[in-house]
Tab-separated table of C-alpha atoms in Angstrom:
chain	number	residue	atom	x	y	z
A	1	UNK	CA	-9.098	-10.710	-3.763
A	2	UNK	CA	-8.219	-8.671	-0.731
A	3	UNK	CA	-4.585	-8.221	0.295
A	4	UNK	CA	-4.032	-7.481	3.940
A	5	UNK	CA	-0.805	-5.844	4.174
A	6	UNK	CA	-0.136	-6.584	8.160
A	7	UNK	CA	-2.169	-6.411	11.327
A	8	UNK	CA	-2.501	-2.624	12.361
A	9	UNK	CA	-5.776	-1.748	13.285
A	10	UNK	CA	-6.328	0.915	10.988
A	11	UNK	CA	-5.354	-1.400	7.998
A	12	UNK	CA	-7.289	-4.790	9.100
A	13	UNK	CA	-10.347	-3.880	11.081
A	14	UNK	CA	-12.182	-2.665	8.271
A	15	UNK	CA	-11.475	-5.826	5.966
A	16	UNK	CA	-13.667	-7.443	8.484
A	17	UNK	CA	-16.881	-6.585	7.344
A	18	UNK	CA	-15.851	-6.794	3.776
A	19	UNK	CA	-15.227	-10.290	4.193
A	20	UNK	CA	-18.327	-11.166	5.923
A	21	UNK	CA	-20.247	-8.926	3.244
A	22	UNK	CA	-19.155	-9.776	0.444
A	23	UNK	CA	-17.745	-12.935	-1.477
A	24	UNK	CA	-14.172	-12.920	-1.392
A	25	UNK	CA	-12.657	-16.548	-2.877
A	26	UNK	CA	-8.819	-15.499	-1.583
A	27	UNK	CA	-6.942	-13.373	0.941
A	28	UNK	CA	-3.155	-12.512	0.540
A	29	UNK	CA	-1.538	-11.415	3.690
A	30	UNK	CA	1.531	-10.598	5.368
A	31	UNK	CA	3.243	-13.712	7.194
A	32	UNK	CA	3.439	-11.671	10.075
A	33	UNK	CA	-0.260	-10.832	11.134
A	34	UNK	CA	0.781	-11.877	14.759
A	35	UNK	CA	-1.716	-13.280	17.326
A	36	UNK	CA	-3.286	-10.579	18.839
A	37	UNK	CA	-7.017	-10.215	19.342
A	38	UNK	CA	-7.870	-8.112	15.941
A	39	UNK	CA	-5.769	-10.775	14.214
A	40	UNK	CA	-7.009	-13.804	15.675
A	41	UNK	CA	-10.478	-12.496	15.127
A	42	UNK	CA	-9.405	-11.803	11.454
A	43	UNK	CA	-8.597	-15.494	11.126
A	44	UNK	CA	-11.552	-16.939	12.540
A	45	UNK	CA	-13.510	-14.804	10.231
A	46	UNK	CA	-11.371	-16.239	7.083
A	47	UNK	CA	-12.149	-19.577	8.836
A	48	UNK	CA	-15.569	-19.033	8.826
A	49	UNK	CA	-16.604	-17.917	5.459
A	50	UNK	CA	-13.982	-20.651	3.703
A	51	UNK	CA	-11.746	-18.029	2.285
A	52	UNK	CA	-8.563	-19.300	1.107
A	53	UNK	CA	-5.598	-17.649	2.746
A	54	UNK	CA	-2.066	-17.128	0.466
A	55	UNK	CA	1.074	-16.096	2.643
A	56	UNK	CA	2.832	-13.621	0.847
A	57	UNK	CA	6.648	-13.546	-0.198
A	58	UNK	CA	8.662	-11.360	-2.424
A	59	UNK	CA	8.917	-12.840	-6.317
A	60	UNK	CA	4.907	-13.972	-6.048
A	61	UNK	CA	2.861	-12.807	-9.055
A	62	UNK	CA	-0.518	-12.675	-9.269
A	63	UNK	CA	-2.457	-12.194	-12.483
A	64	UNK	CA	-6.207	-11.094	-12.319
A	65	UNK	CA	-7.735	-11.703	-15.941
A	66	UNK	CA	-5.173	-10.871	-19.183
A	67	UNK	CA	-4.517	-7.210	-18.184
A	68	UNK	CA	-3.741	-6.730	-14.671
A	69	UNK	CA	-0.611	-8.325	-12.826
A	70	UNK	CA	0.022	-8.029	-9.186
A	71	UNK	CA	4.031	-7.834	-8.387
A	72	UNK	CA	4.681	-8.825	-4.514
A	73	UNK	CA	7.972	-7.109	-3.760
A	74	UNK	CA	8.091	-7.314	-0.151
A	75	UNK	CA	8.386	-8.396	2.452
A	76	UNK	CA	11.035	-11.599	1.589
A	77	UNK	CA	10.140	-14.925	2.815
A	78	UNK	CA	12.800	-14.979	5.181
A	79	UNK	CA	12.274	-11.820	7.158
A	80	UNK	CA	12.441	-11.996	10.852
A	81	UNK	CA	9.626	-10.722	12.866
A	82	UNK	CA	11.880	-9.145	16.132
A	83	UNK	CA	9.736	-6.306	17.478
A	84	UNK	CA	6.181	-4.932	17.071
A	85	UNK	CA	7.505	-2.079	14.895
A	86	UNK	CA	8.339	-4.751	12.365
A	87	UNK	CA	4.628	-5.109	11.414
A	88	UNK	CA	4.921	-2.042	9.481
A	89	UNK	CA	8.477	-2.719	8.074
A	90	UNK	CA	7.281	-5.978	7.082
A	91	UNK	CA	3.961	-4.958	5.354
A	92	UNK	CA	3.475	-6.419	1.932
A	93	UNK	CA	4.670	-3.824	-1.056
A	94	UNK	CA	2.892	-4.781	-4.327
A	95	UNK	CA	3.632	-3.350	-7.828
A	96	UNK	CA	-0.077	-3.433	-9.757
A	97	UNK	CA	0.910	-3.520	-13.494
A	98	UNK	CA	-1.705	-2.756	-15.793
A	99	UNK	CA	-0.234	-2.154	-19.482
A	100	UNK	CA	2.061	0.862	-19.578
A	101	UNK	CA	0.456	2.086	-15.826
A	102	UNK	CA	2.114	0.706	-13.026
A	103	UNK	CA	0.721	1.436	-9.559
A	104	UNK	CA	2.861	0.851	-6.140
A	105	UNK	CA	1.430	0.171	-2.795
A	106	UNK	CA	3.803	0.981	-0.059
A	107	UNK	CA	1.361	-0.022	2.556
A	108	UNK	CA	3.363	1.044	6.159
A	109	UNK	CA	6.988	0.448	5.408
A	110	UNK	CA	9.668	2.802	6.613
A	111	UNK	CA	12.765	3.878	5.183
A	112	UNK	CA	14.836	0.953	6.121
A	113	UNK	CA	12.422	-1.299	3.660
A	114	UNK	CA	12.739	1.185	1.311
A	115	UNK	CA	16.481	0.908	1.385
A	116	UNK	CA	16.254	-3.204	1.224
A	117	UNK	CA	13.773	-2.518	-1.675
A	118	UNK	CA	16.735	-0.149	-3.803
A	119	UNK	CA	19.593	-2.612	-2.578
A	120	UNK	CA	17.682	-5.480	-4.279
A	121	UNK	CA	16.863	-3.693	-7.635
A	122	UNK	CA	13.326	-4.072	-7.565
A	123	UNK	CA	11.121	-2.844	-10.387
A	124	UNK	CA	10.073	0.439	-8.449
A	125	UNK	CA	9.489	3.015	-11.110
A	126	UNK	CA	5.401	3.596	-11.205
A	127	UNK	CA	2.721	6.077	-12.464
A	128	UNK	CA	1.175	6.482	-9.129
A	129	UNK	CA	2.522	5.628	-5.706
A	130	UNK	CA	0.653	4.990	-2.803
A	131	UNK	CA	2.507	7.036	0.033
A	132	UNK	CA	3.937	5.010	3.013
A	133	UNK	CA	2.536	4.900	6.336
A	134	UNK	CA	-0.164	7.976	5.694
A	135	UNK	CA	2.853	10.414	4.598
A	136	UNK	CA	4.821	9.767	7.880
A	137	UNK	CA	8.285	11.132	8.173
A	138	UNK	CA	9.564	7.615	8.947
A	139	UNK	CA	8.978	7.027	4.747
A	140	UNK	CA	9.319	8.340	1.739
A	141	UNK	CA	12.843	9.144	1.443
A	142	UNK	CA	14.846	11.092	-1.582
A	143	UNK	CA	16.744	7.812	-2.542
A	144	UNK	CA	13.503	6.094	-2.818
A	145	UNK	CA	11.239	8.865	-4.191
A	146	UNK	CA	13.972	9.655	-7.004
A	147	UNK	CA	13.905	5.589	-8.104
A	148	UNK	CA	9.841	5.713	-8.190
A	149	UNK	CA	9.830	8.892	-9.711
A	150	UNK	CA	5.954	8.864	-9.807
A	151	UNK	CA	3.699	11.190	-11.906
A	152	UNK	CA	1.056	10.885	-9.393
A	153	UNK	CA	0.881	10.291	-5.530
A	154	UNK	CA	-2.256	9.528	-3.041
A	155	UNK	CA	-1.674	10.231	0.571
A	156	UNK	CA	-4.426	8.107	2.913
A	157	UNK	CA	-4.817	9.960	5.839
A	158	UNK	CA	-7.486	11.216	8.204
A	159	UNK	CA	-8.612	14.897	8.184
A	160	UNK	CA	-7.030	16.558	11.452
A	161	UNK	CA	-5.519	13.403	12.542
A	162	UNK	CA	-3.455	13.322	15.659
A	163	UNK	CA	-0.136	12.137	14.301
A	164	UNK	CA	0.561	15.591	12.175
A	165	UNK	CA	0.453	13.238	8.970
A	166	UNK	CA	1.065	13.907	6.174
A	167	UNK	CA	4.738	15.450	7.075
A	168	UNK	CA	5.722	18.546	5.701
A	169	UNK	CA	9.193	16.859	5.025
A	170	UNK	CA	7.425	14.153	2.726
A	171	UNK	CA	5.442	16.732	0.953
A	172	UNK	CA	8.340	18.723	0.170
A	173	UNK	CA	10.522	15.508	-1.057
A	174	UNK	CA	6.848	14.468	-3.220
A	175	UNK	CA	7.271	18.266	-4.970
A	176	UNK	CA	10.999	17.975	-5.756
A	177	UNK	CA	9.997	14.766	-8.103
A	178	UNK	CA	7.461	17.107	-9.606
A	179	UNK	CA	4.631	14.555	-8.161
A	180	UNK	CA	0.571	15.699	-8.563
A	181	UNK	CA	-0.179	14.999	-4.894
A	182	UNK	CA	-3.909	13.978	-3.917
A	183	UNK	CA	-4.931	13.481	-0.106
A	184	UNK	CA	-7.947	11.905	1.498
A	185	UNK	CA	-7.980	14.592	3.814
A	186	UNK	CA	-8.322	17.452	1.495
A	187	UNK	CA	-10.243	15.568	-1.426
A	188	UNK	CA	-12.146	12.867	0.066
A	189	UNK	CA	-12.509	8.922	-1.826
A	190	UNK	CA	-10.218	8.770	-4.624
A	191	UNK	CA	-10.204	6.617	-7.697
A	192	UNK	CA	-7.460	5.961	-10.031
A	193	UNK	CA	-8.750	4.575	-13.418
A	194	UNK	CA	-6.773	3.120	-16.319
A	195	UNK	CA	-7.352	1.388	-19.649
A	196	UNK	CA	-3.641	0.462	-19.399
A	197	UNK	CA	-2.707	3.813	-21.302
A	198	UNK	CA	-4.231	6.684	-20.282
A	199	UNK	CA	-4.177	6.997	-16.306
A	200	UNK	CA	-7.168	9.320	-14.966
A	201	UNK	CA	-7.982	10.336	-11.019
A	202	UNK	CA	-11.326	11.033	-9.658
A	203	UNK	CA	-11.524	12.453	-6.279
A	204	UNK	CA	-15.123	13.149	-4.266
A	205	UNK	CA	-14.335	16.727	-4.079
A	206	UNK	CA	-11.887	19.587	-5.223
A	207	UNK	CA	-9.376	21.264	-3.221
A	208	UNK	CA	-6.903	23.883	-4.077
């Protein structure tokens, strides 16, 4: 199973060789993948490999064996795509639940999408948070982090990137909820491991 959260280059392009190389039977994707060159190529590859495509919407659940369930929290089935900025706002948010461990994966959603999740009372409390939009200042609001209340957070971000991610304010807000933060620009590849009771984090390199 592969989840394509949205059609931005940095989220979708790397999935194409995954589909081509491995036997991926199902893909869950956002209903707002658009019709750009990258999205069209993506769908051509899916068609050529016979991969089954499932359009995501809020309320879906996917069971992966007996011990892991994916709860799709966003976008809603009736979301409206108005502008290119909505690609981030309508990207897939899911909660992976394995026993007592809960992992919230937030793709590139912004503060408005966070507000919607809070307003709807979605179950957001998580052991681990994948910080939205590479730690951009447009996401990870105080209200959102207070409800998620993660013990661990991972920021996927390029070293010395031109966007200035992660934002200092986001790091301060994560510190305020007493969350241990791991960053790919500092720690390299990061693995989250759980047996459903205890959670471990392994990183390619140590940074202090």
